[in-house]
Backbone as JSON Lines, residues from 0, in Angstrom:
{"i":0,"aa":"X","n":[-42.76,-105.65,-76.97],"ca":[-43.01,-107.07,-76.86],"c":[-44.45,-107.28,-76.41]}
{"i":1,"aa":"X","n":[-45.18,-108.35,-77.08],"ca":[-46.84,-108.55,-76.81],"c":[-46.54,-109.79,-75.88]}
{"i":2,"aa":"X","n":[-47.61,-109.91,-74.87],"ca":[-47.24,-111.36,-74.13],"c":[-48.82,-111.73,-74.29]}
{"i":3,"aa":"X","n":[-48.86,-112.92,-74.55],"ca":[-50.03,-113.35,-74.97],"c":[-50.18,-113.78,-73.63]}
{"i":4,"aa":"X","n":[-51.69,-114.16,-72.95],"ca":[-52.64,-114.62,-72.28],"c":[-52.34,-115.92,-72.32]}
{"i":5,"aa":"X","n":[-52.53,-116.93,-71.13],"ca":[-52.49,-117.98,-71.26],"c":[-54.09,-118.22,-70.79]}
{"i":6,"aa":"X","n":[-54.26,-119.88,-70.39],"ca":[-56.11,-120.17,-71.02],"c":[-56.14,-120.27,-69.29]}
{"i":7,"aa":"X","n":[-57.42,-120.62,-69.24],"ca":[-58.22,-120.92,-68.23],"c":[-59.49,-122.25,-68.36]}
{"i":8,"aa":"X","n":[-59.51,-123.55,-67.24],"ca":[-59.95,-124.35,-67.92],"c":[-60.78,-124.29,-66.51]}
{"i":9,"aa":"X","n":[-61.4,-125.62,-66.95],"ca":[-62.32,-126.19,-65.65],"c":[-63.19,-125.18,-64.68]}
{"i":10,"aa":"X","n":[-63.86,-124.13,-65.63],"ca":[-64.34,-122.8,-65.04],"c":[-65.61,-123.31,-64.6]}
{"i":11,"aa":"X","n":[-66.26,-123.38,-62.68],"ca":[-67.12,-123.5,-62.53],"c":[-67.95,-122.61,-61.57]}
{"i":12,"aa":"X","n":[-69.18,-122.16,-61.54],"ca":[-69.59,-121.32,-60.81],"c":[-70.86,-121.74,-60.09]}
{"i":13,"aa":"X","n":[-70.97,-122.23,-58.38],"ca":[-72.32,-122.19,-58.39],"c":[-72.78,-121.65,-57.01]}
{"i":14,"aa":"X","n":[-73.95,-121.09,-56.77],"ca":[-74.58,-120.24,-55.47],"c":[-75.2,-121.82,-54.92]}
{"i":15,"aa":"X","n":[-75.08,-120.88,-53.51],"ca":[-75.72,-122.5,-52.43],"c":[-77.28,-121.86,-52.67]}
{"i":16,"aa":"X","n":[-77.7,-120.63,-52.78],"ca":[-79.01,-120.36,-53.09],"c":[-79.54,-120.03,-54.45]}
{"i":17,"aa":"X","n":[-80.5,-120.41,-55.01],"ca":[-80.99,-119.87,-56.83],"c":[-82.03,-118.85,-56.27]}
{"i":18,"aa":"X","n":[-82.23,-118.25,-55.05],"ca":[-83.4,-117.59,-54.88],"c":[-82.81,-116.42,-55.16]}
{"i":19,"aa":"X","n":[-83.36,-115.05,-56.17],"ca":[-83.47,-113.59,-56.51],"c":[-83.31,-112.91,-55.04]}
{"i":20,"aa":"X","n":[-81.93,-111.98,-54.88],"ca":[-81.88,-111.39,-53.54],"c":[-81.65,-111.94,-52.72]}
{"i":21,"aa":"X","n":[-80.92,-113.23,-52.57],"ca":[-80.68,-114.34,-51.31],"c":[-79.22,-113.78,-50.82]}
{"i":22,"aa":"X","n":[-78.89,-113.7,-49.88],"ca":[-77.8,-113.42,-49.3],"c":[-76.84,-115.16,-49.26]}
{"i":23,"aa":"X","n":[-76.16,-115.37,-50.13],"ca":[-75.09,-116.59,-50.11],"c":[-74.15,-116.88,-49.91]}
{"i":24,"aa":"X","n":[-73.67,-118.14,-50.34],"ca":[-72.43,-118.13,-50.33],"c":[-72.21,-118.69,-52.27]}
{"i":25,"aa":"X","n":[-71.49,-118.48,-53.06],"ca":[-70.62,-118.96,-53.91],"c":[-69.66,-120.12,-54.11]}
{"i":26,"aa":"X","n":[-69.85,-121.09,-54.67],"ca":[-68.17,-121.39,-54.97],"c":[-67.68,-121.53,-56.5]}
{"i":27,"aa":"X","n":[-66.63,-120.71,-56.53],"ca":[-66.08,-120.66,-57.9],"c":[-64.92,-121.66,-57.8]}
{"i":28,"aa":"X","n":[-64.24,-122.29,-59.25],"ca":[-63.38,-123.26,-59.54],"c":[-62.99,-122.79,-60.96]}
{"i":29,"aa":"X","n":[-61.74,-122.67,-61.12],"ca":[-60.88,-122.58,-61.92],"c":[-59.32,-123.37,-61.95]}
{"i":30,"aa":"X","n":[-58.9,-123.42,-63.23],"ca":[-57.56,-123.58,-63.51],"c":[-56.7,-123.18,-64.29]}
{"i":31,"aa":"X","n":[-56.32,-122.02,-63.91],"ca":[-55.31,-121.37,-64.64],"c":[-53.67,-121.72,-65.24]}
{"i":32,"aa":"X","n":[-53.34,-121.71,-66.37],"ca":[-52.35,-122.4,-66.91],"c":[-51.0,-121.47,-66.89]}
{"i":33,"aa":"X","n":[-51.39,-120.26,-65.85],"ca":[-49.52,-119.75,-65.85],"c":[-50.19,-119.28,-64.29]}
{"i":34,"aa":"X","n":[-48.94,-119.59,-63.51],"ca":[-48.52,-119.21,-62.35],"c":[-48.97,-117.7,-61.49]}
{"i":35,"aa":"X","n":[-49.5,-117.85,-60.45],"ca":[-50.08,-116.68,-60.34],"c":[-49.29,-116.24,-58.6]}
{"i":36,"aa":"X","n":[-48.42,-115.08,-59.04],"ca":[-47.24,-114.69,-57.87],"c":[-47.91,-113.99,-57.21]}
{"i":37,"aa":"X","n":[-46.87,-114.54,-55.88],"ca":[-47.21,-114.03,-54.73],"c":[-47.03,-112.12,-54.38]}
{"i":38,"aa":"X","n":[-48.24,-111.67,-53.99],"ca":[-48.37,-110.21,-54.25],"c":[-48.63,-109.32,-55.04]}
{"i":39,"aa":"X","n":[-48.42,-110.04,-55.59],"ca":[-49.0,-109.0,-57.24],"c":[-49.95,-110.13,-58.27]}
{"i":40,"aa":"X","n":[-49.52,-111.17,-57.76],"ca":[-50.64,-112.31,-59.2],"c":[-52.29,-111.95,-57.9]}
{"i":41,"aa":"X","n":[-53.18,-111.95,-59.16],"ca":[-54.62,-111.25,-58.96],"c":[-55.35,-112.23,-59.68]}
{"i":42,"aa":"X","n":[-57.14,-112.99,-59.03],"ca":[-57.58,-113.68,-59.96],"c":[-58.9,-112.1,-59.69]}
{"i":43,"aa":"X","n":[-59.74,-112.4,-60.8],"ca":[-60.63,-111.18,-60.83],"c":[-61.92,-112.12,-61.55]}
{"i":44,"aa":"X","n":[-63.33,-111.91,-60.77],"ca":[-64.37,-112.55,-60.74],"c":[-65.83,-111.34,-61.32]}
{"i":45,"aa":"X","n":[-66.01,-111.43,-62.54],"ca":[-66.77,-110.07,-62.55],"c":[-68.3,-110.93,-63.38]}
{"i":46,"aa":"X","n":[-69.61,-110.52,-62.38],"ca":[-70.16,-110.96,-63.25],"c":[-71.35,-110.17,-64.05]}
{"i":47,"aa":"X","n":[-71.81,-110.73,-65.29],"ca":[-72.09,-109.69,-66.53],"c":[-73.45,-109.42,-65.7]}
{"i":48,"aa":"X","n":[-74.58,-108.29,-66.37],"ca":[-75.11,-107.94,-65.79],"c":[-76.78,-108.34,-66.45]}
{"i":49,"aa":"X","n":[-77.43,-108.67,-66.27],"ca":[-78.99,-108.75,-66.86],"c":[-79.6,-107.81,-66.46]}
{"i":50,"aa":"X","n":[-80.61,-107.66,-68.0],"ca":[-81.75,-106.47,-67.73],"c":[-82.81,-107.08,-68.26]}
{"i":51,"aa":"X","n":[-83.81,-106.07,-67.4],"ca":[-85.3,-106.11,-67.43],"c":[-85.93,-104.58,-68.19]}
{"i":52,"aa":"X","n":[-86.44,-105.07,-68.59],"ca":[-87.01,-103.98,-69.85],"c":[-88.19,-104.09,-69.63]}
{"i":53,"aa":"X","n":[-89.25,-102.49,-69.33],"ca":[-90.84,-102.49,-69.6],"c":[-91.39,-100.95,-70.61]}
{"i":54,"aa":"X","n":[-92.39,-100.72,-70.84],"ca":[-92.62,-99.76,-71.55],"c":[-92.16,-98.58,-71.13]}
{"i":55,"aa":"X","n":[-91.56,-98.57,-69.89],"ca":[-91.08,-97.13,-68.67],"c":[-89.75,-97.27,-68.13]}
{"i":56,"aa":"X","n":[-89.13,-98.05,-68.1],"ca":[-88.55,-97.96,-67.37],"c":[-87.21,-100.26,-68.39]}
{"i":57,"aa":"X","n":[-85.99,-99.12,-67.3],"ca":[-85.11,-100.51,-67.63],"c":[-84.28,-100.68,-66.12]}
{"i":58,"aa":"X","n":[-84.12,-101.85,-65.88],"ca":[-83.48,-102.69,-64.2],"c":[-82.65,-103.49,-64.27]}
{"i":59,"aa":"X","n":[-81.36,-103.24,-64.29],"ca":[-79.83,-103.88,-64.6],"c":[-79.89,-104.77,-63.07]}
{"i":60,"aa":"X","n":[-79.42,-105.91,-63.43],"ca":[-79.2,-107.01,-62.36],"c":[-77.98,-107.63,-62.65]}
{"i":61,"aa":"X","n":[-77.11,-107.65,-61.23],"ca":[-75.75,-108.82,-61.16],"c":[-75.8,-108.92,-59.75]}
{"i":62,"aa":"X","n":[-74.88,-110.35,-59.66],"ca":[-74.34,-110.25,-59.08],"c":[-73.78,-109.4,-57.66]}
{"i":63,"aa":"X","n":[-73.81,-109.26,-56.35],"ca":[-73.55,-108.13,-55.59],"c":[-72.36,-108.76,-54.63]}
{"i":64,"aa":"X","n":[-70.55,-108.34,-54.75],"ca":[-70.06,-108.87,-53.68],"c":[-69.47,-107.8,-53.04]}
{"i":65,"aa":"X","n":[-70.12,-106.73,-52.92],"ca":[-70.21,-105.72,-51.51],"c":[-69.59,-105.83,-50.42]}
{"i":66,"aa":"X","n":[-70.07,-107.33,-50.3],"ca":[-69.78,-107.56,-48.67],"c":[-69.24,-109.29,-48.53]}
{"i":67,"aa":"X","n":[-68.64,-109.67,-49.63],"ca":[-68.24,-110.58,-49.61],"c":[-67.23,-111.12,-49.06]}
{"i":68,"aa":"X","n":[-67.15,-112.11,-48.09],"ca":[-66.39,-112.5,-47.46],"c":[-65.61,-114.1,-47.75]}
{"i":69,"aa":"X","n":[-64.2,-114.61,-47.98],"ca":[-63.38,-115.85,-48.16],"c":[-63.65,-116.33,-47.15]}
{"i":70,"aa":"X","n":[-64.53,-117.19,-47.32],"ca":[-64.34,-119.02,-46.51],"c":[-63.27,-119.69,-46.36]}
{"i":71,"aa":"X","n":[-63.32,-120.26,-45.21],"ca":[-61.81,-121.16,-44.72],"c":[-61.59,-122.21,-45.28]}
{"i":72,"aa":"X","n":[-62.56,-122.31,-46.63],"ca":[-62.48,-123.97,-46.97],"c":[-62.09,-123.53,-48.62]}
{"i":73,"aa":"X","n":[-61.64,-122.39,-49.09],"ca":[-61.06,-121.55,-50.37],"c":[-59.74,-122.28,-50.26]}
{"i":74,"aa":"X","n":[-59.49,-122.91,-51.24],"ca":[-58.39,-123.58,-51.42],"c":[-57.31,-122.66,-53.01]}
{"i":75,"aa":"X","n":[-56.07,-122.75,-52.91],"ca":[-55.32,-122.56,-51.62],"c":[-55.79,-121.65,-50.58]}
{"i":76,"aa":"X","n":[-55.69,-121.99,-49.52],"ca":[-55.81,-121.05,-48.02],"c":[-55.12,-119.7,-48.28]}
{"i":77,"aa":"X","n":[-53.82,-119.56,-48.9],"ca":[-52.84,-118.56,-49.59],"c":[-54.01,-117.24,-50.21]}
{"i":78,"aa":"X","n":[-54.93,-117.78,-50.3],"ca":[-55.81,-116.52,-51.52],"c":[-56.43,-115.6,-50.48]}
{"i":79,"aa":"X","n":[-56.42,-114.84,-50.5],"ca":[-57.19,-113.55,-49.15],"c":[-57.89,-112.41,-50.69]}
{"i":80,"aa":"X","n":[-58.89,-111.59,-50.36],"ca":[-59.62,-110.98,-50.65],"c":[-58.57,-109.61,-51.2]}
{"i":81,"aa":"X","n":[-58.68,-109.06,-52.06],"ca":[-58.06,-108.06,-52.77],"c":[-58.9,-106.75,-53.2]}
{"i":82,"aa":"X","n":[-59.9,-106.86,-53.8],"ca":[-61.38,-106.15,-54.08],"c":[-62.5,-106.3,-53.59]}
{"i":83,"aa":"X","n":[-63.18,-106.31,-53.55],"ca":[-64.9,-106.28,-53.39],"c":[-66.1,-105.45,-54.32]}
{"i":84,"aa":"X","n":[-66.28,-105.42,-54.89],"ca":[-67.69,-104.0,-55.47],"c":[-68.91,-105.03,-55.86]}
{"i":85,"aa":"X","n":[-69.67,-103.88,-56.77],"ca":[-70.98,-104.17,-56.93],"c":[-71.03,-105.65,-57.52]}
{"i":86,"aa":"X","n":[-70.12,-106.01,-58.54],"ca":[-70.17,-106.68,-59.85],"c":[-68.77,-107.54,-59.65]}
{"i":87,"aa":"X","n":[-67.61,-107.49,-59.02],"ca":[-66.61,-107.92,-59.58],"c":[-65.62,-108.01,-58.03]}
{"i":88,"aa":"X","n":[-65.16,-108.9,-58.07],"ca":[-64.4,-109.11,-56.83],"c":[-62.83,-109.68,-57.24]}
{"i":89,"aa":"X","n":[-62.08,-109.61,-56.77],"ca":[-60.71,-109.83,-57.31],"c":[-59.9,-110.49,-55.58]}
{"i":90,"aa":"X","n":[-58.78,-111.23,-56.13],"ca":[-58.19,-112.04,-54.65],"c":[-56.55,-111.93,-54.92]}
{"i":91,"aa":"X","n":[-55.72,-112.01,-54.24],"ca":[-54.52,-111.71,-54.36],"c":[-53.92,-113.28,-53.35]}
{"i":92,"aa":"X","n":[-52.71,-113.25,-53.45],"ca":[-51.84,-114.73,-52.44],"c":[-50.98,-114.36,-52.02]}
{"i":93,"aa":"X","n":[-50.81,-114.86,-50.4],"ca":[-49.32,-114.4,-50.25],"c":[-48.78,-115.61,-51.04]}
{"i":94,"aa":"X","n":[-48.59,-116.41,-51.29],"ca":[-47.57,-117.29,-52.03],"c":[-47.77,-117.91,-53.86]}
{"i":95,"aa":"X","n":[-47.12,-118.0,-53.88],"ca":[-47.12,-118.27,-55.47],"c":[-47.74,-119.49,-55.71]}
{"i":96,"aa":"X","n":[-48.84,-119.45,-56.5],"ca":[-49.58,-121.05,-57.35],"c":[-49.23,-121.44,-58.33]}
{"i":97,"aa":"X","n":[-49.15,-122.4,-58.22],"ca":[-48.24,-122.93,-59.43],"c":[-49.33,-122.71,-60.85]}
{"i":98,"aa":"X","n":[-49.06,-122.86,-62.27],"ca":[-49.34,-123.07,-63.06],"c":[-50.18,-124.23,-62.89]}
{"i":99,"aa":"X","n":[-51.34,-124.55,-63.38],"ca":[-52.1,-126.01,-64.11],"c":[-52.51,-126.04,-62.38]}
{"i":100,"aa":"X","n":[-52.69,-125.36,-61.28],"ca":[-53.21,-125.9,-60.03],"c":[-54.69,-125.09,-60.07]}
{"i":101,"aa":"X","n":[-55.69,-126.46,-59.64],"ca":[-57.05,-126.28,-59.63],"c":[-57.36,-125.47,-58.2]}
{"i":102,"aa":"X","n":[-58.27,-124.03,-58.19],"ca":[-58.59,-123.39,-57.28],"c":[-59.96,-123.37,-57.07]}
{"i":103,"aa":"X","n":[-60.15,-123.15,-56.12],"ca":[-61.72,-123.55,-55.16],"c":[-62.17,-121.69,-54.48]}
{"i":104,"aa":"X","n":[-62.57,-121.12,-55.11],"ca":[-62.67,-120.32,-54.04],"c":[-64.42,-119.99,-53.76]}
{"i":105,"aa":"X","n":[-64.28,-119.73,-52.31],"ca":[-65.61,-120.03,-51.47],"c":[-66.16,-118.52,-51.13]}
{"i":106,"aa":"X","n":[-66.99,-118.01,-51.81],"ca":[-67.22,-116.45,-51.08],"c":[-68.59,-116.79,-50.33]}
{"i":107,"aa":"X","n":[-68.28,-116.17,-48.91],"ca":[-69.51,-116.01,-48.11],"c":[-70.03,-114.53,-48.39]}
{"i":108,"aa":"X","n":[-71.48,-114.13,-47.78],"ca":[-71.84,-112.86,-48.57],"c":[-72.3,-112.47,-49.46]}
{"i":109,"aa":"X","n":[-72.38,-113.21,-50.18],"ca":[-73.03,-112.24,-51.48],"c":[-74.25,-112.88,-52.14]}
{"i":110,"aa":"X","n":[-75.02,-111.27,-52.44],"ca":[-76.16,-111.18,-52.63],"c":[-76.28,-111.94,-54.22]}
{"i":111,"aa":"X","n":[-77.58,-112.45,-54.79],"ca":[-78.11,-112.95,-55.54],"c":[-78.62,-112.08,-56.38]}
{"i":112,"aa":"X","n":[-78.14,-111.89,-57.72],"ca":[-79.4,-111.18,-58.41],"c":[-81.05,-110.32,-57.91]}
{"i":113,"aa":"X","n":[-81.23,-109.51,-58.2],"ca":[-82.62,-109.46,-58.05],"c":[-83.69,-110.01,-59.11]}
{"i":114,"aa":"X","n":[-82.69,-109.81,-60.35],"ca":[-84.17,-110.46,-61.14],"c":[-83.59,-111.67,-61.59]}
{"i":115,"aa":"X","n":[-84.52,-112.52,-61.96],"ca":[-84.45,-114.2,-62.17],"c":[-83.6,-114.5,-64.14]}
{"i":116,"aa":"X","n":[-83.16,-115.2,-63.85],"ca":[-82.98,-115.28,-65.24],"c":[-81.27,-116.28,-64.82]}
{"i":117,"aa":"X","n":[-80.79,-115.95,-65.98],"ca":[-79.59,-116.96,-66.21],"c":[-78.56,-115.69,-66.38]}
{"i":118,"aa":"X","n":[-77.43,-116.31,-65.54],"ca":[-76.59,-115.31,-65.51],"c":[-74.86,-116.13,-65.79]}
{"i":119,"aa":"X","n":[-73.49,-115.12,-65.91],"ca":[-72.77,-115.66,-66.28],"c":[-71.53,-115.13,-65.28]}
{"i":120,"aa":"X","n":[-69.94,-115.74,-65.28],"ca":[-69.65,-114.64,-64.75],"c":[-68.41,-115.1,-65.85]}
{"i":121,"aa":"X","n":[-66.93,-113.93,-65.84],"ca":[-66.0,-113.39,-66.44],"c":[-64.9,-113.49,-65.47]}
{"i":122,"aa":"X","n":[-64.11,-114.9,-65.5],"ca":[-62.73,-114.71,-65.15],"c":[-61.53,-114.46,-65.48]}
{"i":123,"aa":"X","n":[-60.59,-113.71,-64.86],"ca":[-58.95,-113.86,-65.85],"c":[-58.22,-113.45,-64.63]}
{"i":124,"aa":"X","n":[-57.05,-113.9,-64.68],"ca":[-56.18,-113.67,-64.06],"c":[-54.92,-112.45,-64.54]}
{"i":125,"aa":"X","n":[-54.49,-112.04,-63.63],"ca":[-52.7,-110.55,-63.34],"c":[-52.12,-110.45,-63.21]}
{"i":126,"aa":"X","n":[-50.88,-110.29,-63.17],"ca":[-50.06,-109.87,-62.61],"c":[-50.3,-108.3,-62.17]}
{"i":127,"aa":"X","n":[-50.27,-107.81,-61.57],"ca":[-50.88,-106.3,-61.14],"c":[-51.74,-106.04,-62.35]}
{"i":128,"aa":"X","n":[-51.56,-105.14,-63.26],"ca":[-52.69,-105.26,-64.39],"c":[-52.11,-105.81,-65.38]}
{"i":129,"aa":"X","n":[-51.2,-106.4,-65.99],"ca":[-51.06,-107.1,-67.14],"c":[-51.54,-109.14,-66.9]}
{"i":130,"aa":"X","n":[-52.77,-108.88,-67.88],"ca":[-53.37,-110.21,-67.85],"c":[-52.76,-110.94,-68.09]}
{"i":131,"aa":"X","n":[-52.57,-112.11,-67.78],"ca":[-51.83,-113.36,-67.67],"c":[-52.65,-114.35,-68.03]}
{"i":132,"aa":"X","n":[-53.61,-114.81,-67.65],"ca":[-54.56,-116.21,-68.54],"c":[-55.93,-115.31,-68.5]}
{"i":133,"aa":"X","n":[-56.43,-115.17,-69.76],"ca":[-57.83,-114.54,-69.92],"c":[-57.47,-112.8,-70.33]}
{"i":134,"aa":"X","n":[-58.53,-112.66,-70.69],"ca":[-58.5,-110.69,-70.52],"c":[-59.78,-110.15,-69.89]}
{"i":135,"aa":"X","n":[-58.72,-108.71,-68.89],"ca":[-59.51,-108.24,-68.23],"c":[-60.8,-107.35,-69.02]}
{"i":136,"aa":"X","n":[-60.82,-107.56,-71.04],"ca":[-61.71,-106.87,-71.15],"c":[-63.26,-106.82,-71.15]}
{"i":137,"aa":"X","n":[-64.36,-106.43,-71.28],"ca":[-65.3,-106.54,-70.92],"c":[-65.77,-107.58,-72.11]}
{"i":138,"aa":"X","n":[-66.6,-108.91,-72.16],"ca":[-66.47,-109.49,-72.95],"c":[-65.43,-110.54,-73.3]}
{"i":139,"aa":"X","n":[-64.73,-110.79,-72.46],"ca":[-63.67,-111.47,-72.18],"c":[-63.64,-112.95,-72.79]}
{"i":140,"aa":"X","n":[-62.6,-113.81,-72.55],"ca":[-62.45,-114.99,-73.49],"c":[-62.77,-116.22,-72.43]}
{"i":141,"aa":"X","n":[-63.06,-115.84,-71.07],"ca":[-62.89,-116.97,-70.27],"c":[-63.91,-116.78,-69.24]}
{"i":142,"aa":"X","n":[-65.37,-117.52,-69.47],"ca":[-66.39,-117.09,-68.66],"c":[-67.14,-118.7,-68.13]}
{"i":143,"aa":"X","n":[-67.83,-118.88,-66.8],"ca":[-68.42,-119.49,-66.6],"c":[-69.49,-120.16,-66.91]}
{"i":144,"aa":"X","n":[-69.99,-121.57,-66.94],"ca":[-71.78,-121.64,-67.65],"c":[-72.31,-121.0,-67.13]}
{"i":145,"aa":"X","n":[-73.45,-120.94,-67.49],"ca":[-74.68,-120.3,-67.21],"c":[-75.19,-120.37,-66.18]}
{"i":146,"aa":"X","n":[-75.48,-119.63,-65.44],"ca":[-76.88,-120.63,-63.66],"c":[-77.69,-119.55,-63.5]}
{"i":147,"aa":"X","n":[-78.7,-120.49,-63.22],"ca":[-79.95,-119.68,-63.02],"c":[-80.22,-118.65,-61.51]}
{"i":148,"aa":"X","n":[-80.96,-118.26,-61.88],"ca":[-81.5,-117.55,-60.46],"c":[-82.6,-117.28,-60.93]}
{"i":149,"aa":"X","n":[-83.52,-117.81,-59.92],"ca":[-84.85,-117.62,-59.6],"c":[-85.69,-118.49,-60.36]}
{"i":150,"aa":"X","n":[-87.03,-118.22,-61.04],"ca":[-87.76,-118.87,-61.69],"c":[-87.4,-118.31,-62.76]}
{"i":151,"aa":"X","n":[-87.77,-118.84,-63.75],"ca":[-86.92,-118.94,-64.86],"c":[-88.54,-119.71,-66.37]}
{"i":152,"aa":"X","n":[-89.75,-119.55,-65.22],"ca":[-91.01,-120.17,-66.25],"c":[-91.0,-118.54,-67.6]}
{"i":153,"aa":"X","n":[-90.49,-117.73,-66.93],"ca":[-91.01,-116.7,-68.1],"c":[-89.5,-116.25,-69.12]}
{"i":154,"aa":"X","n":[-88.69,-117.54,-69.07],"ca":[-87.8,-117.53,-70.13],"c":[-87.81,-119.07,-71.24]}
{"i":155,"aa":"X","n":[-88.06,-118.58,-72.03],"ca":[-88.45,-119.99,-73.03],"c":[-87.45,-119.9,-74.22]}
{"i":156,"aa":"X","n":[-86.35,-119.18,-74.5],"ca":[-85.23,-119.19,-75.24],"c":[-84.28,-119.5,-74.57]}
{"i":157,"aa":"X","n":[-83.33,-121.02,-75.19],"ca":[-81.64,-120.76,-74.69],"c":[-81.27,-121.42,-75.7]}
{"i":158,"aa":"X","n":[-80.06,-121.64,-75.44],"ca":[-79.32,-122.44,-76.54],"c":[-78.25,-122.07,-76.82]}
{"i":159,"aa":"X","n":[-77.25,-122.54,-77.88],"ca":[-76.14,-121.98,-78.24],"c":[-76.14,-121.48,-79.19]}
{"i":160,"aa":"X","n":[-75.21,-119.85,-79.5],"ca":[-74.65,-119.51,-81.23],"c":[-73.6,-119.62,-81.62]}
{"i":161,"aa":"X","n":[-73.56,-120.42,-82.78],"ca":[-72.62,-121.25,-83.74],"c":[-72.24,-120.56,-84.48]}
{"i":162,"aa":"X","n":[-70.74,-120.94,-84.75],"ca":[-69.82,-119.87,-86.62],"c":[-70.61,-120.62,-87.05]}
{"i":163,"aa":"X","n":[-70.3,-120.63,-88.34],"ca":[-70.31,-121.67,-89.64],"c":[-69.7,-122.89,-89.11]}
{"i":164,"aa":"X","n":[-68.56,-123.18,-88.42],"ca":[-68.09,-124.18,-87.92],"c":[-68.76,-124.96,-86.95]}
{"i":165,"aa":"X","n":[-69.77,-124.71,-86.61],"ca":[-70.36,-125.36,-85.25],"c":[-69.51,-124.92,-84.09]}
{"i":166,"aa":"X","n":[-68.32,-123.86,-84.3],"ca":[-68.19,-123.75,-82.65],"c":[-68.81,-122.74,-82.11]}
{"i":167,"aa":"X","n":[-68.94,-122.73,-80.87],"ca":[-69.69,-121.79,-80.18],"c":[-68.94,-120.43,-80.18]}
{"i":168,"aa":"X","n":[-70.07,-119.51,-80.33],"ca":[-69.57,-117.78,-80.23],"c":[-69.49,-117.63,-78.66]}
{"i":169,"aa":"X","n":[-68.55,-116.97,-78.11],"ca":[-68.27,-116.51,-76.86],"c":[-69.31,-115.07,-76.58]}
{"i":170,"aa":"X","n":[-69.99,-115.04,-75.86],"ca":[-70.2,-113.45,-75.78],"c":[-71.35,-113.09,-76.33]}
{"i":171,"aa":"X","n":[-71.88,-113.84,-77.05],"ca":[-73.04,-113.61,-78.45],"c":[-74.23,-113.68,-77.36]}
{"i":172,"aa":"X","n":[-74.94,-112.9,-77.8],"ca":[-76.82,-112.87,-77.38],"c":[-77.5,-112.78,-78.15]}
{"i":173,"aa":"X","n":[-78.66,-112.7,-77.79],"ca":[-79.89,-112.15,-78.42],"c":[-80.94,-111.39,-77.43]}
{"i":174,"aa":"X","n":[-81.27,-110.6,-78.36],"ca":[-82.44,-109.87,-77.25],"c":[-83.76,-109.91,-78.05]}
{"i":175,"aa":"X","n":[-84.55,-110.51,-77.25],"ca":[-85.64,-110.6,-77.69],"c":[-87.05,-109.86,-77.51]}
């Protein structure tokens, strides 16, 4: 039996600092459309990584929640910390959220990019590892806008890529 993924809406992401290397705080917002149980339902926060390229050398930048710590103002209060690493942080509940309920979560801690540019992040929700709204794969179906960090004068490309249909490609870049 295949169990399909349910969606994820109202995905928002923003740092109280845009400064490269700032030690912050976060707040992420989501709404997940299936129920996420107590003890085993998992939301997972991973964000993609930017590089810097020179004639010598290449410098991968994300995201850092190392040392990230849940704020008392993370709604539901129910969500406590599950993971932590370089790139990707994950939260667990003691109690069950309902389906279609809007979540707030507040991370204190974590570091800012080092290099400036526009960055994204990758949510989905678990049941221990079988995904439940979104997928945990890399490239995933359910990601945040864009936000900047840092100065941003020595990027002069953005925009969106379109099917044939005018809808937007998930995932798509360019490297220039």
């Amino acid at each position: 039996q295949t169990v399909q993924a349910g969606t994820i809406s109202n995905i928002s992401i923003s740092p109280a600092s845009t400064t490269a290397s700032a030690n912050t705080t976060y707040t992420i917002t989501l709404k997940p459309s299936s129920k996420i149980a107590s003890g085993s339902g998992r939301i997972w926060i991973q964000s993609y990584y930017n590089y810097s390229y020179s004639s010598s050398s290449s410098t991968s930048s994300s995201i850092n929640f190392n040392s990230a710590s849940l704020a008392a103002t993370t709604s539901p209060s129910t969500l406590s910390l599950y993971s932590s690493g370089y790139n990707t942080v994950g939260l667990s509940t003691s109690s069950d959220i309902a389906a279609n309920t809007t979540i707030s979560i507040v991370l204190n801690n974590v570091v800012n990019p080092p290099l400036n540019g526009y960055y994204v992040t990758h949510i989905w929700t678990a049941d221990y590892s079988t995904e439940t709204d979104g997928s945990g794969s890399w490239g995933g179906d359910y990601t945040s806008s864009y936000f900047r960090i840092g100065s941003t004068s020595n990027i002069n490309v953005t925009g969106t890529i379109t099917d044939g249909n005018g809808a937007a490609v998930p995932f798509a870049q360019v490297n220039v």
